[in-house]
Amino acid sequence: MSIINYNRTFFLKSVSKISDINIEYGIEIAFIGYSNSGKSSAINSLTNQKKLARCSKTPGCTQLINFFQVISNFRIVDLPGYGYAKCPISIKLKWEKLIYSYLRKRKPLKGLVFLMDIRHPLKVYDQYIINIALDQNIPIFVLLTKCDKLTLSQQKTQFQIVHKKLKVFLEEIHVELFSSFKKIGVKKLQSQLSIWYRENL
Ligand SMILES: Nc1nc2c(ncn2[C@@H]2O[C@H](COP(=O)(O)OP(=O)(O)OP(=O)(O)O)[C@@H](O)[C@H]2O)c(=O)[nH]1
Ligand SMILES: [Mg+2]
């Protein structure tokens, strides 16, 4: 099976409310995870671009959903990260509402790339998101990000812990080690997105 060319992906729009999306056709894959988990970096690696999705060392309180177009009826979506401690509670609540309503209501959404820092997997919010995805029958592809921060044997241990825990909830689980810095797992991510795209055509 040929992989889609992701290199020509471009920024489409940002919205702060679901009702502003205004695109109801095509197929969408969203990147979700804690703030600072590496979502924007993963999108840049996927698309082989340096600054498509902005990456920051200091996670912020932005609450925008960013849409990128891969090809005419295929989009990737950078969801605002959750759990950033320094944001006021009012902003956190708004985030939750935005993310939850996106996951619950978004018809073109056909898959979630679920990112967790390999050093801190399966935190409280992660479990909420998994439950919503299960509830809505949205398939999940798990990336254990920043794996370059651990030794190979630590990576293996973390992988096994996550795999074992997720097996309890998910019938079909895909967990991959991922590093945007070392370009680990990028091909697997590209293949999975291509599979989801074709399955939903
Ligand atoms: N070591 C290492 N650091 C990474 C990797 N990917 C991202 N980072 C760093 O982690 C920080 C956060 O990365 P982002 O891609 O901005 O994370 P994000 O999930 O988009 O964050 P928010 O937009 O705040 O939700 C940045 O300082 C990145 O340089 C990786 O593969 N390895
Ligand atoms: Mg980001």
Coordinates of N, CA and C in Angstrom, one line a residue, residues 98-176:
L98 N -14.1 22.4 24.9 CA -13.7 22.5 23.4 C -13.3 21.1 22.9
I99 N -12.4 20.5 23.7 CA -11.9 19.2 23.3 C -13.0 18.1 23.3
Y100 N -13.8 18.1 24.4 CA -14.9 17.1 24.5 C -15.9 17.3 23.4
S101 N -16.2 18.5 23.1 CA -17.3 18.7 22.1 C -16.7 18.3 20.7
Y102 N -15.4 18.6 20.5 CA -14.8 18.2 19.2 C -14.9 16.7 19.1
L103 N -14.5 16.0 20.1 CA -14.4 14.5 20.1 C -15.8 13.9 20.0
R104 N -16.8 14.5 20.6 CA -18.1 13.9 20.6 C -18.9 14.3 19.3
K105 N -18.7 15.5 18.8 CA -19.6 15.9 17.7 C -19.0 15.9 16.3
R106 N -17.7 15.7 16.2 CA -17.1 15.9 14.9 C -17.2 14.7 14.0
K107 N -18.1 14.8 13.0 CA -18.3 13.7 12.1 C -17.1 13.3 11.2
P108 N -16.4 14.2 10.7 CA -15.2 13.8 9.8 C -14.1 13.1 10.6
L109 N -14.1 13.2 12.0 CA -13.1 12.6 12.8 C -13.1 11.1 12.7
K110 N -12.0 10.5 12.2 CA -11.9 9.1 12.0 C -10.8 8.4 12.7
G111 N -10.0 9.2 13.4 CA -8.9 8.5 14.2 C -8.2 9.6 15.1
L112 N -7.7 9.0 16.2 CA -6.9 9.9 17.1 C -5.5 9.4 17.2
V113 N -4.6 10.4 17.0 CA -3.2 10.1 17.4 C -3.0 10.6 18.8
F114 N -2.8 9.7 19.7 CA -2.8 10.0 21.1 C -1.4 10.0 21.6
L115 N -0.9 11.2 22.0 CA 0.5 11.3 22.4 C 0.7 11.4 23.9
M116 N 1.6 10.6 24.4 CA 2.0 10.7 25.8 C 3.5 10.7 25.9
D117 N 4.0 11.6 26.7 CA 5.4 11.6 27.0 C 5.8 10.2 27.6
I118 N 6.8 9.6 27.0 CA 7.1 8.2 27.4 C 7.5 8.1 28.9
R119 N 7.9 9.3 29.4 CA 8.3 9.3 30.8 C 7.1 9.4 31.8
H120 N 6.0 9.9 31.2 CA 4.8 10.1 32.1 C 3.5 9.7 31.4
P121 N 3.4 8.4 31.1 CA 2.2 7.9 30.4 C 1.0 7.8 31.3
L122 N -0.2 7.7 30.6 CA -1.5 7.4 31.3 C -1.8 8.2 32.5
K123 N -1.7 9.5 32.4 CA -2.1 10.4 33.5 C -3.6 10.5 33.5
V124 N -4.1 11.2 34.5 CA -5.6 11.3 34.7 C -6.4 11.7 33.4
Y125 N -5.9 12.8 32.8 CA -6.7 13.3 31.6 C -6.6 12.3 30.4
D126 N -5.4 11.6 30.3 CA -5.3 10.6 29.3 C -6.4 9.5 29.4
Q127 N -6.7 9.1 30.6 CA -7.7 8.1 30.8 C -9.1 8.6 30.4
Y128 N -9.4 9.9 30.7 CA -10.6 10.5 30.3 C -10.8 10.4 28.7
I129 N -9.7 10.9 28.1 CA -9.7 10.9 26.6 C -9.9 9.5 26.0
I130 N -9.2 8.5 26.6 CA -9.4 7.2 26.1 C -10.9 6.7 26.3
N131 N -11.4 7.1 27.4 CA -12.8 6.7 27.6 C -13.8 7.3 26.6
I132 N -13.5 8.6 26.3 CA -14.4 9.3 25.3 C -14.2 8.6 24.0
A133 N -13.0 8.3 23.6 CA -12.7 7.7 22.3 C -13.4 6.4 22.2
L134 N -13.3 5.6 23.3 CA -14.0 4.3 23.3 C -15.5 4.4 23.1
D135 N -16.0 5.4 23.9 CA -17.4 5.7 23.8 C -17.9 6.0 22.4
Q136 N -17.1 6.8 21.7 CA -17.4 7.3 20.4 C -16.9 6.4 19.3
N137 N -16.3 5.3 19.7 CA -15.8 4.3 18.7 C -14.7 5.0 17.7
I138 N -13.9 5.8 18.3 CA -12.9 6.5 17.5 C -11.6 5.7 17.7
P139 N -11.0 5.1 16.6 CA -9.7 4.4 16.8 C -8.6 5.2 17.3
I140 N -7.7 4.6 18.1 CA -6.6 5.4 18.7 C -5.2 4.8 18.3
F141 N -4.3 5.6 17.9 CA -2.9 5.2 17.7 C -2.1 5.9 18.7
V142 N -1.4 5.2 19.6 CA -0.7 5.8 20.7 C 0.8 6.0 20.3
L143 N 1.2 7.2 20.6 CA 2.7 7.5 20.4 C 3.3 7.8 21.8
L144 N 4.3 7.0 22.1 CA 5.1 7.3 23.3 C 6.2 8.2 22.9
T145 N 6.0 9.5 23.1 CA 6.8 10.5 22.5 C 8.1 10.8 23.4
K146 N 9.1 11.5 22.7 CA 10.3 11.9 23.3 C 11.1 10.6 23.8
C147 N 11.0 9.5 23.0 CA 11.6 8.3 23.5 C 13.1 8.4 23.5
D148 N 13.6 9.4 22.8 CA 15.1 9.7 22.8 C 15.6 10.1 24.2
K149 N 14.7 10.4 25.1 CA 15.1 10.8 26.4 C 15.4 9.6 27.3
L150 N 15.0 8.4 26.9 CA 15.3 7.2 27.7 C 16.2 6.2 26.9
T151 N 16.8 5.3 27.7 CA 17.6 4.3 27.1 C 16.7 3.3 26.4
L152 N 17.3 2.4 25.6 CA 16.5 1.4 24.9 C 15.7 0.5 25.9
S153 N 16.4 0.1 26.9 CA 15.8 -0.8 27.9 C 14.7 -0.1 28.6
Q154 N 14.9 1.2 29.0 CA 13.8 1.9 29.6 C 12.6 2.1 28.7
Q155 N 12.9 2.3 27.4 CA 11.8 2.5 26.4 C 11.0 1.2 26.4
K156 N 11.7 0.1 26.4 CA 11.0 -1.2 26.3 C 10.1 -1.4 27.5
T157 N 10.6 -1.1 28.7 CA 9.8 -1.2 29.9 C 8.6 -0.4 29.8
Q158 N 8.7 0.9 29.5 CA 7.6 1.8 29.4 C 6.6 1.3 28.4
F159 N 7.1 0.8 27.2 CA 6.2 0.3 26.2 C 5.4 -0.8 26.7
Q160 N 6.0 -1.7 27.4 CA 5.3 -2.9 27.9 C 4.2 -2.5 29.0
I161 N 4.6 -1.5 29.8 CA 3.6 -1.1 30.9 C 2.4 -0.5 30.2
V162 N 2.6 0.4 29.2 CA 1.5 1.0 28.5 C 0.6 0.0 27.8
H163 N 1.3 -0.8 27.1 CA 0.6 -1.8 26.3 C -0.3 -2.7 27.1
K164 N 0.3 -3.1 28.2 CA -0.5 -4.0 29.2 C -1.7 -3.3 29.7
K165 N -1.5 -2.0 30.1 CA -2.6 -1.3 30.7 C -3.7 -1.0 29.7
L166 N -3.3 -0.7 28.5 CA -4.3 -0.3 27.5 C -5.1 -1.5 27.0
K167 N -4.4 -2.7 27.0 CA -5.0 -3.9 26.6 C -6.3 -4.2 27.3
V168 N -6.4 -3.7 28.6 CA -7.6 -3.9 29.4 C -8.8 -3.2 28.8
F169 N -8.5 -2.0 28.2 CA -9.6 -1.3 27.6 C -9.9 -1.5 26.1
L170 N -8.8 -1.6 25.4 CA -8.9 -1.5 23.9 C -8.8 -2.9 23.3
E171 N -9.7 -3.2 22.4 CA -9.6 -4.5 21.7 C -8.4 -4.5 20.8
E172 N -8.2 -3.4 20.1 CA -7.1 -3.3 19.1 C -6.2 -2.2 19.6
I173 N -5.0 -2.5 19.9 CA -4.1 -1.4 20.4 C -2.9 -1.3 19.5
H174 N -2.6 0.0 19.2 CA -1.4 0.3 18.4 C -0.6 1.2 19.3
V175 N 0.5 0.8 19.8 CA 1.4 1.7 20.6 C 2.7 1.7 19.8
E176 N 3.3 2.9 19.7 CA 4.6 3.0 19.0 C 5.5 3.9 19.8

